[in-house]
Short mmCIF file of C-alpha atoms and ligand atoms in Angstrom, two decimals:
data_model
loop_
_atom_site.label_atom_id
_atom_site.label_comp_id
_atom_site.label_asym_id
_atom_site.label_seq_id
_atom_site.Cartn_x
_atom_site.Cartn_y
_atom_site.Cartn_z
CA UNK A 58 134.59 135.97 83.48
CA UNK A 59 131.45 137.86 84.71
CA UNK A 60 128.61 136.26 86.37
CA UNK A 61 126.46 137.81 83.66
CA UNK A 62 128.62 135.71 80.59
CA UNK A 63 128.31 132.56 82.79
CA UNK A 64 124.69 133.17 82.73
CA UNK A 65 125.14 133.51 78.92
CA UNK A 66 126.84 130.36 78.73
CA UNK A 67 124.75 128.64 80.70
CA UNK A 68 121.73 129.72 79.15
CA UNK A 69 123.17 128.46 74.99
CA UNK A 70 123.35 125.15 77.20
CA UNK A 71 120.15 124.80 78.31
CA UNK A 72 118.59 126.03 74.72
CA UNK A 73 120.31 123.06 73.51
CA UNK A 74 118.75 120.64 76.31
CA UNK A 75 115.18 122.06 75.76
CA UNK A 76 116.02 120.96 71.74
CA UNK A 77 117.22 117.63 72.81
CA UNK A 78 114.07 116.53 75.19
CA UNK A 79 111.69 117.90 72.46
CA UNK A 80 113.25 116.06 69.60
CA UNK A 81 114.19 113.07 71.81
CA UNK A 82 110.20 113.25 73.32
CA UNK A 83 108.95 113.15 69.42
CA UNK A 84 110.94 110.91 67.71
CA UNK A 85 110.35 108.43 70.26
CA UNK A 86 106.49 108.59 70.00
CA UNK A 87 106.84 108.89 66.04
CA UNK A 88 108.98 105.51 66.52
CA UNK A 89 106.15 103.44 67.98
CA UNK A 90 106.05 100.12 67.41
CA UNK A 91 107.99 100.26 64.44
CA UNK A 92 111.04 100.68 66.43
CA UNK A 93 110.23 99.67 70.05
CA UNK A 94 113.83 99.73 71.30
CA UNK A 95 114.49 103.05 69.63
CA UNK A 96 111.56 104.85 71.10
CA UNK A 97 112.56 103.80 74.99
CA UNK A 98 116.03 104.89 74.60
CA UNK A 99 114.71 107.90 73.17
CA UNK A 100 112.52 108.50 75.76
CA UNK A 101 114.93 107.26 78.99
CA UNK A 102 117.84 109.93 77.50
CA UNK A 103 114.99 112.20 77.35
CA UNK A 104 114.61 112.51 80.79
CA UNK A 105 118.43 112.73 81.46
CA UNK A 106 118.18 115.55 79.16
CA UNK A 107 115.39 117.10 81.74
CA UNK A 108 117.32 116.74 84.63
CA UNK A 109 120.34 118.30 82.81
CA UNK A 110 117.80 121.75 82.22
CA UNK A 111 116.89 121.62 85.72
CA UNK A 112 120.56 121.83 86.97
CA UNK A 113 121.10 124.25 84.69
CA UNK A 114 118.41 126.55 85.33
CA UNK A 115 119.10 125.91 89.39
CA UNK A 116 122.69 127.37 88.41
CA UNK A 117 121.59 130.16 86.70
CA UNK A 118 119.13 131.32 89.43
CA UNK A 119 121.88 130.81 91.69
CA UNK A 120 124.09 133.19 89.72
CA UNK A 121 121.57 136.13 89.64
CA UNK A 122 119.86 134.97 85.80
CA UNK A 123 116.82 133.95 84.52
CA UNK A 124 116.59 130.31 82.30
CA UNK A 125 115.81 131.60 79.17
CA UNK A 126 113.67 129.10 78.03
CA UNK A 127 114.24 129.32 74.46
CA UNK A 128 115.20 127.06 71.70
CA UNK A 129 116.67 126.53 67.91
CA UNK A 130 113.85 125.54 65.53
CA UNK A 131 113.29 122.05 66.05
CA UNK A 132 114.72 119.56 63.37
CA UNK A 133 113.82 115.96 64.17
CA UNK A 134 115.80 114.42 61.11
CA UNK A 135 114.21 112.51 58.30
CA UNK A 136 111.30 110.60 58.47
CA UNK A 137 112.44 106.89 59.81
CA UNK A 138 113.36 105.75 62.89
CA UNK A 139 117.07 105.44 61.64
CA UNK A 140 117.14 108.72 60.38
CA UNK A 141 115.62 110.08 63.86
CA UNK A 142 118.51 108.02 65.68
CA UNK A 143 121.09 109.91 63.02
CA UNK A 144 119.80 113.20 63.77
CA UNK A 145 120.39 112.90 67.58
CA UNK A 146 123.83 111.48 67.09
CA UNK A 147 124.24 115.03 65.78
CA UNK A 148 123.01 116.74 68.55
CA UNK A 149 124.93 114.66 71.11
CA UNK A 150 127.92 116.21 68.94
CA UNK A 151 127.61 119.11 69.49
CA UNK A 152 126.47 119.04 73.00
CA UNK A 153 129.60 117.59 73.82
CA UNK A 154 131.71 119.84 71.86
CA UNK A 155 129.95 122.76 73.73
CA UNK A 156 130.12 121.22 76.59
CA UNK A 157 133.98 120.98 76.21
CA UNK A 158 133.69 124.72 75.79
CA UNK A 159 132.39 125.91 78.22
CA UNK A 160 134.08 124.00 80.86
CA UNK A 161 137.23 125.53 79.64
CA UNK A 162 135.87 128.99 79.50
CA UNK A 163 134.07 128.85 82.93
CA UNK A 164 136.23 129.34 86.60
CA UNK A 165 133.67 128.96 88.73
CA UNK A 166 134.77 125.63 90.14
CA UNK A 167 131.00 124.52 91.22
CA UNK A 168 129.88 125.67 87.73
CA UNK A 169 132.75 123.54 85.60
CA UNK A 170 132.09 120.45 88.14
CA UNK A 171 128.15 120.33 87.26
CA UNK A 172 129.11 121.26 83.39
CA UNK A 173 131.22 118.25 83.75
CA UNK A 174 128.76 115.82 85.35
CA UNK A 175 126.56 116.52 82.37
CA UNK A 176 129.55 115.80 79.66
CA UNK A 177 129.78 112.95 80.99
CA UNK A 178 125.96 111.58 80.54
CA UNK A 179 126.51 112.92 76.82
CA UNK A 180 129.16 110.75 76.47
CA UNK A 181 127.74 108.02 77.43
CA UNK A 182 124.21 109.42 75.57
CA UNK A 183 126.30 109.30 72.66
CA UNK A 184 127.69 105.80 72.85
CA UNK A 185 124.38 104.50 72.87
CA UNK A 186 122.82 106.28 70.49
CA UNK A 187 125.88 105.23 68.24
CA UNK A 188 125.77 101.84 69.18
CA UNK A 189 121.90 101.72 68.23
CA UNK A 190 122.71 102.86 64.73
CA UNK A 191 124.52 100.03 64.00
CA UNK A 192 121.95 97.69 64.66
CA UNK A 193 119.29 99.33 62.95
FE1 LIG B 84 121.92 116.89 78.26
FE1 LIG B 85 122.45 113.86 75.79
#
């Protein structure tokens, strides 16, 4: 694969982390009071979601790109707390299931090992958001 589709890649990746830590950044202050516990996991995964950009960006810089910068337009779910939680179950999906993707598409060995670092936090990401569902 050419550096320039890794960039590619890499770049549909970080679109979807610049959607997560803007939905994830609203929905938690939306939340409030109303749903204390919701709004601080939205906001702690938020900033996992930040530090997943930044590695992202660093790799594309490193492989002769430009971050993009870009997004999907933003859908934050319905208009409760539960239904915020819902939507980001969603987009923990299909993180991971592009995620999985593009590890198996990518050979650059430094490239799959970060990709799979981040899987990994979505994973978990998703486990708690899941978990928080069922309480609600
Ligand atoms: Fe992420
Ligand atoms: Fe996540």
């Amino acid at each position: 694969m050419e550096k320039a589709e890794v960039v590619e890649l890499l770049n549909q990746d970080l679109s979807g982390e610049i959607e997560a830590i803007l939905v994830y950044m609203r929905n938690a202050i939306v939340s409030g009071d109303e749903a204390c516990k919701a709004a601080r996991e939205l906001e702690e995964i938020a900033l996992d979601e930040m530090r997943h950009a930044e590695w992202l960006s660093e790799l594309i810089v490193e492989l002769g790109g430009r971050p993009s910068m870009t997004h999907r337009e933003l859908d934050f779910g319905g208009d409760s707390p539960k239904d915020f939680v819902r939507r980001v179950v969603e987009l923990e999906k299909e993180a991971i299931a592009q995620y999985r993707e593009h590890i198996s598409a990518i050979d650059i060995p430094e490239v799959r090992e970060r990709l799979e670092h981040i899987l990994r936090e979505e994973e978990w990401h998703l486990e708690e958001f899941e978990e928080m569902l069922e309480d609600m």
